[in-house]
XYZ file of C-alpha atoms in Angstrom:
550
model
C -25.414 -149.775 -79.321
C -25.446 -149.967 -83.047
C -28.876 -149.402 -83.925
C -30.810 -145.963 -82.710
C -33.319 -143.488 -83.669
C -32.161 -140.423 -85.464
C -31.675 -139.021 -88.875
C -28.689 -137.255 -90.419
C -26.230 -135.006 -89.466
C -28.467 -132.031 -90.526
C -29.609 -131.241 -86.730
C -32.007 -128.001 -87.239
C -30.883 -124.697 -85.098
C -33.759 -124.069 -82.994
C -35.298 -120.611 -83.172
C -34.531 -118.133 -80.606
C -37.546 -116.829 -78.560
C -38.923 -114.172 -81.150
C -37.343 -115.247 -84.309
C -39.857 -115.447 -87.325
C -43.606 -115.807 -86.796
C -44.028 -119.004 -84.910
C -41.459 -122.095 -83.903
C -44.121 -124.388 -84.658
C -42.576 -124.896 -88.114
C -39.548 -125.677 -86.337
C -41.084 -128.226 -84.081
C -42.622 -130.062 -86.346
C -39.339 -130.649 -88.328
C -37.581 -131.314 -85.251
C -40.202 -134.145 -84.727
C -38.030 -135.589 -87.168
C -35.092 -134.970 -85.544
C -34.075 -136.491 -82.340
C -30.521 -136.583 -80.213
C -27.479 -136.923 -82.324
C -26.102 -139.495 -79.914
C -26.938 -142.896 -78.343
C -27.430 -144.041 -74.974
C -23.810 -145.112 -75.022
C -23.274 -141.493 -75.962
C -21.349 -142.825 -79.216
C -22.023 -140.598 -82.173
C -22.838 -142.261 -85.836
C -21.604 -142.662 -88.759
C -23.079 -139.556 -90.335
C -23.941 -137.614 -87.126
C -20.086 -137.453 -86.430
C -19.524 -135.152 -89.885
C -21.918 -132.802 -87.926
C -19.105 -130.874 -86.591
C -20.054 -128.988 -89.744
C -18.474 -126.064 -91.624
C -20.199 -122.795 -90.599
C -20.179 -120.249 -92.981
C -20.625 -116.670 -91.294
C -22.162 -113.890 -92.303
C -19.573 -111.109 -93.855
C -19.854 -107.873 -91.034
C -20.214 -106.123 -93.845
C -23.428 -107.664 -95.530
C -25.028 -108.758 -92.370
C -27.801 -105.903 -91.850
C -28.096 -104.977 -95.113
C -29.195 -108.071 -97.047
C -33.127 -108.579 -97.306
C -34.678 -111.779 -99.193
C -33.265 -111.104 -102.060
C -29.139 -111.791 -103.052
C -27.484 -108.292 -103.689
C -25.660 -106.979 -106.531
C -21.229 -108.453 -106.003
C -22.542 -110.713 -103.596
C -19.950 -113.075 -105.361
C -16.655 -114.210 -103.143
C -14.212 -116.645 -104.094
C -13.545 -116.978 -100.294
C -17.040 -117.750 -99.837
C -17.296 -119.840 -102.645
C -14.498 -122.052 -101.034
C -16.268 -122.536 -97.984
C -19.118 -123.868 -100.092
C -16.578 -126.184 -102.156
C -17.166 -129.498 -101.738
C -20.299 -131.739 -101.627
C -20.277 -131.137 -105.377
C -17.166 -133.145 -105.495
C -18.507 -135.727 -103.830
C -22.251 -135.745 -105.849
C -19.755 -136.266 -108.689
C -17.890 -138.741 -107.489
C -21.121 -140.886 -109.184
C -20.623 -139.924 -112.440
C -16.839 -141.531 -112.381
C -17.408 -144.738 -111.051
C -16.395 -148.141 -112.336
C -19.988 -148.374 -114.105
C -19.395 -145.620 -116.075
C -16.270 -146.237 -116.591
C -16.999 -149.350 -118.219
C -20.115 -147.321 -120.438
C -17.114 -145.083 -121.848
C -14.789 -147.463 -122.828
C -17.499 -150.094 -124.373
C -18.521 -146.856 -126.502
C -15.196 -145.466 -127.613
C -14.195 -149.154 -128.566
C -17.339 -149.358 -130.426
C -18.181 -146.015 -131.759
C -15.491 -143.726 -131.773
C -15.584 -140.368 -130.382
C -19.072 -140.129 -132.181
C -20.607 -140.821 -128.859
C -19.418 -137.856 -126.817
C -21.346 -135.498 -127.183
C -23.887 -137.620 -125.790
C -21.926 -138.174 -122.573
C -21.895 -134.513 -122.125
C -25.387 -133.943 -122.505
C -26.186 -136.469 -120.272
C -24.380 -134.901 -117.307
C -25.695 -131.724 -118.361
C -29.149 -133.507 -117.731
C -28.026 -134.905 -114.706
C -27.011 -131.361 -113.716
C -30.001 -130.038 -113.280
C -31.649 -133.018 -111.401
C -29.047 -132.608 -108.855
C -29.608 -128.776 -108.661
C -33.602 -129.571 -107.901
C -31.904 -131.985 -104.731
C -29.605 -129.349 -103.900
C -32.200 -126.853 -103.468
C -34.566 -128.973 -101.690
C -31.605 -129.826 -99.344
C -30.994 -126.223 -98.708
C -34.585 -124.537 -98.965
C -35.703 -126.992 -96.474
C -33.154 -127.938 -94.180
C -34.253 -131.662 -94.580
C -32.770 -134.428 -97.511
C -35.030 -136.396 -99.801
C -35.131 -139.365 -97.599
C -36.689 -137.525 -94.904
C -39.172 -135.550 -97.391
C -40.246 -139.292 -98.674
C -41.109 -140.354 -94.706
C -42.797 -137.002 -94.047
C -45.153 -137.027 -97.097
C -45.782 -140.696 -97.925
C -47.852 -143.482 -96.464
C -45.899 -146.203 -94.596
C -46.570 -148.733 -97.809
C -44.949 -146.472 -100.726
C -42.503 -145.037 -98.333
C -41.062 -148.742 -97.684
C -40.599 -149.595 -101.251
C -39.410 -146.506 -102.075
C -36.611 -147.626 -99.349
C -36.479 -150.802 -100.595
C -35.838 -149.093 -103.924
C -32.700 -147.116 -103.042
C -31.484 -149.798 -100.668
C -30.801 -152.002 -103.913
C -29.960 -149.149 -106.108
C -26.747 -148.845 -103.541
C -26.022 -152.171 -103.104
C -26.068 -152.425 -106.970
C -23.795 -149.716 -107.015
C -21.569 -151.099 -104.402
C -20.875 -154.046 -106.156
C -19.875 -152.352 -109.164
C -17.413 -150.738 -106.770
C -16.588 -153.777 -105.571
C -15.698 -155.485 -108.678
C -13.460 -152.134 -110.528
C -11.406 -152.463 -107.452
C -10.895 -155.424 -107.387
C -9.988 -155.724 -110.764
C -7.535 -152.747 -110.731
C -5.757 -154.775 -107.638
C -5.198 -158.111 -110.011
C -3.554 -155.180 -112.567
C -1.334 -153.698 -110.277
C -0.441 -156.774 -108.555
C 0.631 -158.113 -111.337
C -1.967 -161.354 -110.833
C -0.257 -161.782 -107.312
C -4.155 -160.670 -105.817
C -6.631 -162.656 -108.055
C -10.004 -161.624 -108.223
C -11.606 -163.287 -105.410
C -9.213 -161.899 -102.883
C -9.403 -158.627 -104.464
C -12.845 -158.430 -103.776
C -12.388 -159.728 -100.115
C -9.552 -156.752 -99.361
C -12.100 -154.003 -101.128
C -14.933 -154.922 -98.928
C -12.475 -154.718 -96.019
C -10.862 -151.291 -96.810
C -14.135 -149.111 -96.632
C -13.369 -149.448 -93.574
C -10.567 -147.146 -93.555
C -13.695 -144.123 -94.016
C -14.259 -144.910 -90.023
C -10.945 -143.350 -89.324
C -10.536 -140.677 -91.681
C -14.182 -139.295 -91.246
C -13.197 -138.791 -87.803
C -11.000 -136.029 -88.904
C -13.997 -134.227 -89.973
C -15.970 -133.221 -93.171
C -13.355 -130.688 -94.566
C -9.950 -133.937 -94.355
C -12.760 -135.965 -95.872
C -13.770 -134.008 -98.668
C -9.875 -133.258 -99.459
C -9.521 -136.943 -99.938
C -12.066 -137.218 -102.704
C -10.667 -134.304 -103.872
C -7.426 -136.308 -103.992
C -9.004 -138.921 -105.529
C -10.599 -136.992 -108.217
C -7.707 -135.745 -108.968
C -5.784 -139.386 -109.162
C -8.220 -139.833 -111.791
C -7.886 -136.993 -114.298
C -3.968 -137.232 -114.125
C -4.110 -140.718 -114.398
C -6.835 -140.779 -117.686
C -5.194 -137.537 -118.739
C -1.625 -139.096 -118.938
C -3.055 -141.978 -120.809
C -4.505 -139.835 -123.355
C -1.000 -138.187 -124.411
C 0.683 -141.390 -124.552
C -1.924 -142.805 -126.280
C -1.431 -140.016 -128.930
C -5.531 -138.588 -128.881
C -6.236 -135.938 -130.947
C -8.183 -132.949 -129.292
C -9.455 -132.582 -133.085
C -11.359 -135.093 -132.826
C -12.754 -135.073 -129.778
C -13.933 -131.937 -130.048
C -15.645 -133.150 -133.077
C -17.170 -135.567 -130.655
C -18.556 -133.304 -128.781
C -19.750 -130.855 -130.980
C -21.550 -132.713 -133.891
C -24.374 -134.781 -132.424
C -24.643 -137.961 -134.409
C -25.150 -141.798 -133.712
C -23.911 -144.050 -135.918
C -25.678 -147.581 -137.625
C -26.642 -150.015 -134.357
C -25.381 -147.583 -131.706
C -28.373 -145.977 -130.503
C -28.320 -149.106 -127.637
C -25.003 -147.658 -126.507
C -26.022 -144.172 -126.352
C -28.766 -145.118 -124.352
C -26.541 -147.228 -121.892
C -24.263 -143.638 -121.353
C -27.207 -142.084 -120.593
C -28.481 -144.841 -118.292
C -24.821 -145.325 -116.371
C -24.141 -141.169 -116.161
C -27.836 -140.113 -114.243
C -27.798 -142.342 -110.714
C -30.509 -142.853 -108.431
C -29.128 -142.955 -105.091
C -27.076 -139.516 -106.152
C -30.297 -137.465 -105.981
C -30.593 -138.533 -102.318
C -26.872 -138.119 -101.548
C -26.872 -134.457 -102.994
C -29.867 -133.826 -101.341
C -27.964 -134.479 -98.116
C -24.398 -133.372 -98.659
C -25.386 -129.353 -98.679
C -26.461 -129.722 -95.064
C -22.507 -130.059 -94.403
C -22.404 -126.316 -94.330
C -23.885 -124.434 -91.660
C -25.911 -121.410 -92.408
C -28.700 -119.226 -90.985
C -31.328 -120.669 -92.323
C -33.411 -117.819 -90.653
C -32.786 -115.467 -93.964
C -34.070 -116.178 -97.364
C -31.035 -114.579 -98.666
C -28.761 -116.678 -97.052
C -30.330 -119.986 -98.628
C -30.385 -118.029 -102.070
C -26.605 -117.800 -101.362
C -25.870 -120.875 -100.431
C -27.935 -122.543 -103.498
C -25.944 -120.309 -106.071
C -22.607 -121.352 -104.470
C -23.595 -124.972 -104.448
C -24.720 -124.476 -108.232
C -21.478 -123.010 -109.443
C -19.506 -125.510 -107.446
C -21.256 -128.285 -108.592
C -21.497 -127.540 -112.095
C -17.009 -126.975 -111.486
C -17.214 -130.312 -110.435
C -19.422 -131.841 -113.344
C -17.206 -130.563 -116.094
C -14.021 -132.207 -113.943
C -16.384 -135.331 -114.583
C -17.034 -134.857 -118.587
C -13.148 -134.409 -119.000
C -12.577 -137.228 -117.020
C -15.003 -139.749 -119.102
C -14.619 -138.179 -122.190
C -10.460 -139.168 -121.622
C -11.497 -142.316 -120.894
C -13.543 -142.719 -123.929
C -10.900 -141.153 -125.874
C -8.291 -143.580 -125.503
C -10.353 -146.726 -126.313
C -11.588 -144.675 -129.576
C -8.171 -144.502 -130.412
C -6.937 -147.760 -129.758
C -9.535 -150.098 -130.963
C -12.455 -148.364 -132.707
C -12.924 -150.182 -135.972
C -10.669 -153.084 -135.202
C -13.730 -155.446 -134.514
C -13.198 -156.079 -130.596
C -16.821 -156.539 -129.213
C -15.851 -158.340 -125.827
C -14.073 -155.625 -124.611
C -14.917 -154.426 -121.276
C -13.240 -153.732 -117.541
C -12.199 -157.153 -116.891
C -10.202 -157.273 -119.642
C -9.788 -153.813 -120.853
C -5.746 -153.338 -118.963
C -4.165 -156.446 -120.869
C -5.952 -154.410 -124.056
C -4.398 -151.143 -123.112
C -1.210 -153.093 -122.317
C -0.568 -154.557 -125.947
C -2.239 -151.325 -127.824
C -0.092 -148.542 -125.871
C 2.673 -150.333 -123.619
C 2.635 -151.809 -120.196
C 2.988 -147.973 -118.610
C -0.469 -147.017 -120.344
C -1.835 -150.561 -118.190
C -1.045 -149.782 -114.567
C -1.857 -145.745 -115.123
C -5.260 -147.483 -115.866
C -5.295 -149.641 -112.947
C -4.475 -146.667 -110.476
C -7.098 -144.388 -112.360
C -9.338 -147.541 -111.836
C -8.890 -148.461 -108.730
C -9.118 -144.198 -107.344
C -12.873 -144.565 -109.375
C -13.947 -147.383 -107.342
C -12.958 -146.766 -103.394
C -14.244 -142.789 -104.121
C -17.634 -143.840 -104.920
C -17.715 -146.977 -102.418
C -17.287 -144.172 -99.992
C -19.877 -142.120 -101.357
C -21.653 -145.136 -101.104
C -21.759 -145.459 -97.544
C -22.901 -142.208 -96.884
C -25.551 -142.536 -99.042
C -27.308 -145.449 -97.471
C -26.923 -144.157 -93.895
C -28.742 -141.130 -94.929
C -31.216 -143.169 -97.036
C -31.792 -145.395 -94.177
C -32.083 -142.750 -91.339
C -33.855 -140.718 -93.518
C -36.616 -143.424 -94.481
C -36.764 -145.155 -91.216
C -36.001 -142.688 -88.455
C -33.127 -145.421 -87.934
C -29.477 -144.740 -86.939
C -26.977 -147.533 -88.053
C -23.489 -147.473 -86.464
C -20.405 -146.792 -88.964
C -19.309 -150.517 -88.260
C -22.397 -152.239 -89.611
C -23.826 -150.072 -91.553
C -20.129 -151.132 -93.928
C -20.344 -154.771 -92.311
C -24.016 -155.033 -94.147
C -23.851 -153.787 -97.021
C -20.758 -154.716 -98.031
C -21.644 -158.194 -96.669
C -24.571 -157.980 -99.358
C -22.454 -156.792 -102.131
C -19.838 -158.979 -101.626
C -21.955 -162.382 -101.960
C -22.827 -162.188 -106.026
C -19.581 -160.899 -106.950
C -17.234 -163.382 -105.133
C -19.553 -166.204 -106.661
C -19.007 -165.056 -110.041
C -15.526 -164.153 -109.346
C -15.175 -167.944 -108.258
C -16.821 -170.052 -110.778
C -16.662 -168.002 -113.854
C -14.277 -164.965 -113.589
C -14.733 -163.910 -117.000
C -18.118 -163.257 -116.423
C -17.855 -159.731 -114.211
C -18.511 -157.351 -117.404
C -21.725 -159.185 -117.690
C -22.614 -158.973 -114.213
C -21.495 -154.971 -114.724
C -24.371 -154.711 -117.425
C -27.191 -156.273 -115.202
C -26.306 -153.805 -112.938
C -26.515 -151.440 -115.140
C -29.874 -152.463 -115.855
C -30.797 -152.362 -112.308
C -29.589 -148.884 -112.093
C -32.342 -147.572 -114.565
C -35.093 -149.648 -113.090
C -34.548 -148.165 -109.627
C -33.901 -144.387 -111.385
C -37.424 -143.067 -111.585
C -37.644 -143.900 -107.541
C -35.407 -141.337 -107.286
C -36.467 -138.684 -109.562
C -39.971 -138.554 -109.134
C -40.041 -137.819 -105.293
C -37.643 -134.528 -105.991
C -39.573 -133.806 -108.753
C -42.658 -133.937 -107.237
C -41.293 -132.103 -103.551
C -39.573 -129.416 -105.033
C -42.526 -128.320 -107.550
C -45.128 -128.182 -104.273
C -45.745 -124.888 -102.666
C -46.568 -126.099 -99.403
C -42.809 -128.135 -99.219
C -40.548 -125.306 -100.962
C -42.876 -122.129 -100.918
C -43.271 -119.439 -103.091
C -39.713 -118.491 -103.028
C -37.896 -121.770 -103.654
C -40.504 -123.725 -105.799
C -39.662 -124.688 -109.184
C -40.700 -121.973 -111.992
C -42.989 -123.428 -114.676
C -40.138 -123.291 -117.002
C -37.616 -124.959 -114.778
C -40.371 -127.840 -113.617
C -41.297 -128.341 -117.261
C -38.025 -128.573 -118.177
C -36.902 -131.195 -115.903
C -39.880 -132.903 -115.893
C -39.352 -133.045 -119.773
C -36.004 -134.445 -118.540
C -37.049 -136.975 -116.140
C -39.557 -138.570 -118.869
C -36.872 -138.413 -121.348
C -34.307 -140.727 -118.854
C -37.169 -142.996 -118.292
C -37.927 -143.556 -121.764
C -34.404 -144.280 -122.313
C -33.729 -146.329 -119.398
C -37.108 -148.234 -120.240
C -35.875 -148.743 -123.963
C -32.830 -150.064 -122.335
C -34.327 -152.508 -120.161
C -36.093 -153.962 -123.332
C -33.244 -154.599 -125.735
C -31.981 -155.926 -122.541
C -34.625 -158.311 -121.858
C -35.043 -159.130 -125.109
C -31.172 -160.065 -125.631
C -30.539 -162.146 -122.002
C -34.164 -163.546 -121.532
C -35.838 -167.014 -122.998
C -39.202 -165.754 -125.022
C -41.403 -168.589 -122.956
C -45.125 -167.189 -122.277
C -44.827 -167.428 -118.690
C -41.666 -166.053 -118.701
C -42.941 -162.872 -121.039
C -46.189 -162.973 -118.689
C -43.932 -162.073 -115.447
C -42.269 -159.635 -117.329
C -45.715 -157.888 -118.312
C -47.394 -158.049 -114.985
C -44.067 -156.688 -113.534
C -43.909 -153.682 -115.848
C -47.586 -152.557 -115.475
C -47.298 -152.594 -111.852
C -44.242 -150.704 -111.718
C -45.440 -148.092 -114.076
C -48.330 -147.992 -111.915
C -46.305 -147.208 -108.804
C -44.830 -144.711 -110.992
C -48.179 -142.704 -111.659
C -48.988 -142.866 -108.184
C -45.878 -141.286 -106.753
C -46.127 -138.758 -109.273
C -49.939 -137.883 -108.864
C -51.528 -139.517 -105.957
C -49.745 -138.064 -103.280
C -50.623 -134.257 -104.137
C -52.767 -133.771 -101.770
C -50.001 -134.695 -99.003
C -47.533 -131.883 -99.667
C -48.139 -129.542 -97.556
C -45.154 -128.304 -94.741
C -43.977 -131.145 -91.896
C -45.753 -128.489 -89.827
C -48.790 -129.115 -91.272
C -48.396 -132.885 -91.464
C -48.285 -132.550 -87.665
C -51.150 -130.888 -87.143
C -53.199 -133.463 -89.445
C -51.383 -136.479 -87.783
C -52.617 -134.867 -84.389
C -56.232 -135.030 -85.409
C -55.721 -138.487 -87.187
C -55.763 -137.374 -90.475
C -54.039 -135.543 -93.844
C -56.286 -132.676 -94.469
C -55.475 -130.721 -98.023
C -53.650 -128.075 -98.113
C -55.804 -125.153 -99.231
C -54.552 -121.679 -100.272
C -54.545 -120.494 -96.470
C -52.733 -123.392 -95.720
C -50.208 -122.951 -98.154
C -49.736 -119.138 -97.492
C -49.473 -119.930 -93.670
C -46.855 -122.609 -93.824
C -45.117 -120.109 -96.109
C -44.711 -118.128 -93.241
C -43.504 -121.020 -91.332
C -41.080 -121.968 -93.656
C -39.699 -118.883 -93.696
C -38.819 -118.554 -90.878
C -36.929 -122.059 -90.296
């Protein structure tokens, strides 16, 4: 049976008889969680990385910790057993999309760009640390937040939303490994087939997840690393100066007609469906969730790992960057992009400097197809209440991705960079549908309480953040539609009704659904009577209490 009812593999511990102030919290969350398994008794996709990673308390610490984290509370043996969805969360700042951003910059710009990159993920950062924390304060993941608190109408498009934010992503998978295979094949695997074996070799994930979450995480750590040797190897043969890169990075500037290009960094580094990945991931480790300090512990390890894992990311794209700057900036190549970027590399640098691209490539794009399919099983269990097998949860979405890009890799092969930049486009329509929701959760009392909502400072900040991407990503999608679109009324008419209702849809996620953030426990209890009372201040201080004890 392929298709069942059940989230992810974040099954809540129930409360022992006695344990905090009431289970009803509990209950109510578990309401959202039903049996990990089947009738067939198979176990899914995401389910089967439940075998999680507990993370004990130290014999030493265990009585004498209250709410609050101690003074040395720091272990690098803890912070091991933390180590991990980080890496993978950052897996979506290397993909083939971005990939594709850095080069098309450093071909165009320079290094003058950098800086920019690095402030993005900075940005991006602390978005994921809101997800994080909502993951960890809550023990539930932003797709189940978004079916607890919204109305069946916004809840489906918001599904609909990240469905084709993934799929967009996918393809962009689809088509950097596809095009690393023609490189290393030496044209032997055009680009049609190449996009046929990709699709096919997610399915590899099937057997290696089996081995559980700790093998799989190794293997994007493998794969990470693939990456930085490979980029880093092409940067000393390439002959980059660190000079003046770390002039890139340092002095902020953007030069004549590339403010379009800084934008598009921003707009490929900051990914939708990562918020709801992230938000997932931290549920891999095990922890009693009983304790206030224990959550405080496991967010700061998850920070610090994650923010390891970011700067492996900024080297990574910055190298990549790099070695276009050096090759071609100022030597008038504007068509230059991942399609055609390794015959480039091959006449600039030697036929070495080529394939260490393809490899780097082709490590970029099955890491984040991987990623990929975690994300949508969460996103769809999460949204839905639906379970979708391993098998066809890969079967239809890659099924999906597959059909654009083997039509354009059939009739017009040379058009796959600008298939790359409408998805790139697609990316930052879909973004706000992301950030909004754990914007919104993470800033309610009645969701995070007291302890774990966002500080004025830190929800100003990030809100500050979230308007900024949108403006950018908006300013994007303009030049965009300007550039690619015919300027017919009815065409521009379309484009204007579509905007206004999507910035409607905006405003209403972010402040018409106030009054519905109270705890799942108090969801329940409306739901019960047939209706979503607010959340007044007794409420709030009484679900605290609930909370607190989950």
């Amino acid at each position: 049976m392929w298709l069942n009812r059940g989230p992810s593999f974040n099954n809540l511990p129930k409360l022992e008889e006695g344990q905090g102030n009431s289970g009803e919290g509990n209950e109510a969350l578990q309401e959202l969680h039903t049996d990990d398994e089947d009738e067939t008794g198979e176990t899914d996709f995401v389910d089967s990385v439940d075998r999680r990673i507990e993370v004990p308390e130290e014999p030493q610490t265990s009585t004498e910790w209250g709410d609050e984290l101690p003074s040395g509370w720091f272990s690098w043996q803890r912070l091991w057993k933390f180590t991990g969805p980080g890496f993978l969360m950052s897996i979506a700042y290397l993909d083939p999309g971005n990939l594709e951003s850095d080069l098309q910059a450093g071909a165009r710009t320079g290094y003058s760009l950098a800086w920019v990159l690095m402030w993005s993920t900075v940005m991006g950062y602390l978005l994921q640390m809101l997800a994080m924390k909502l993951g960890v304060a809550t023990s539930m993941h932003l797709a189940q937040h978004c079916r607890a608190h919204y109305p069946n109408v916004p809840r489906i498009a918001l599904w609909l939303m990240a469905e084709i934010a993934i799929i967009g992503s996918d393809i962009q998978e689809v088509i950097g490994s596809a095009i690393a295979l023609r490189v290393l094949s030496q044209g032997a695997i055009p680009l049609w087939a190449g996009v046929l074996v990709t699709a096919l070799d997610a399915f590899l994930l099937l057997l290696i997840e089996r081995f559980g979450v700790r093998n799989l995480e190794a293997l994007f750590g493998v794969l990470i690393a693939v990456m930085a040797a490979a980029f880093g190897i092409m940067c000393s043969l390439a002959g980059v100066r660190a000079l003046d890169v770390a002039e890139g990075l340092a002095i902020p500037s953007i030069p004549a007609g590339a403010l379009q290009m800084a934008v598009a960094i921003v707009g490929a580094v900051i990914m939708p469906h990562n918020i709801y990945l992230h938000s997932a991931l931290v549920h891999s480790r095990k922890i009693d969730t009983t304790k206030n300090s224990r959550k405080k512990e496991a967010i700061a390890y998850f920070r610090i790992e994650s923010a390891v894992a970011l700067t492996v990311s900024v080297f990574i794209n910055v190298a990549v960057m790099a070695v276009f700057a050096k090759g071609f900036y100022g030597k008038g190549i504007k068509d230059i992009g991942l399609e055609n970027a390794a015959n480039y590399l091959g006449n600039a640098f030697g036929s070495n400097v080529k394939y260490i691209w393809a490899v780097g490539l082709l490590a970029a794009g099955q890491s984040s197809s991987m990623t990929g399919i975690y994300t949508g099983q969460f996103v769809m269990s999460g949204f839905l209440d639906l379970h979708v097998s391993q098998f066809a949860r890969i079967a239809i979405t890659r099924s999906v991705a597959i059909a654009p890009t083997l039509v354009v890799a059939l009739l017009s092969g040379g058009q796959l960079d600008k298939l790359n930049e409408w998805l790139n486009v697609l990316q930052s329509i879909q973004l706000p549908f992301a950030l909004i929701p754990v914007l919104v959760m993470t800033s309610s009392v009645g969701i995070m309480t007291v302890t774990f909502v966002n500080q004025r400072l830190t929800a100003g900040l990030c809100w500050a953040i979230a308007a900024a991407v949108v403006s950018i990503n908006m300013s994007l999608i303009y030049s965009f539609v300007q550039q690619n679109l015919p300027h017919n009324w009815w065409i521009l008419l379309l484009v204007a009704v579509a905007v206004i209702a999507y910035l409607l849809f905006l405003l209403y996620l972010t402040f018409g659904t106030q009054t519905s953030m109270a705890h799942p426990s108090h969801l329940r209890k409306s739901r019960s009577s047939g209706r979503r009372d607010d959340p007044s201040r007794e409420t709030l201080l009484s679900t605290r209490a609930e909370s607190d004890s989950l």
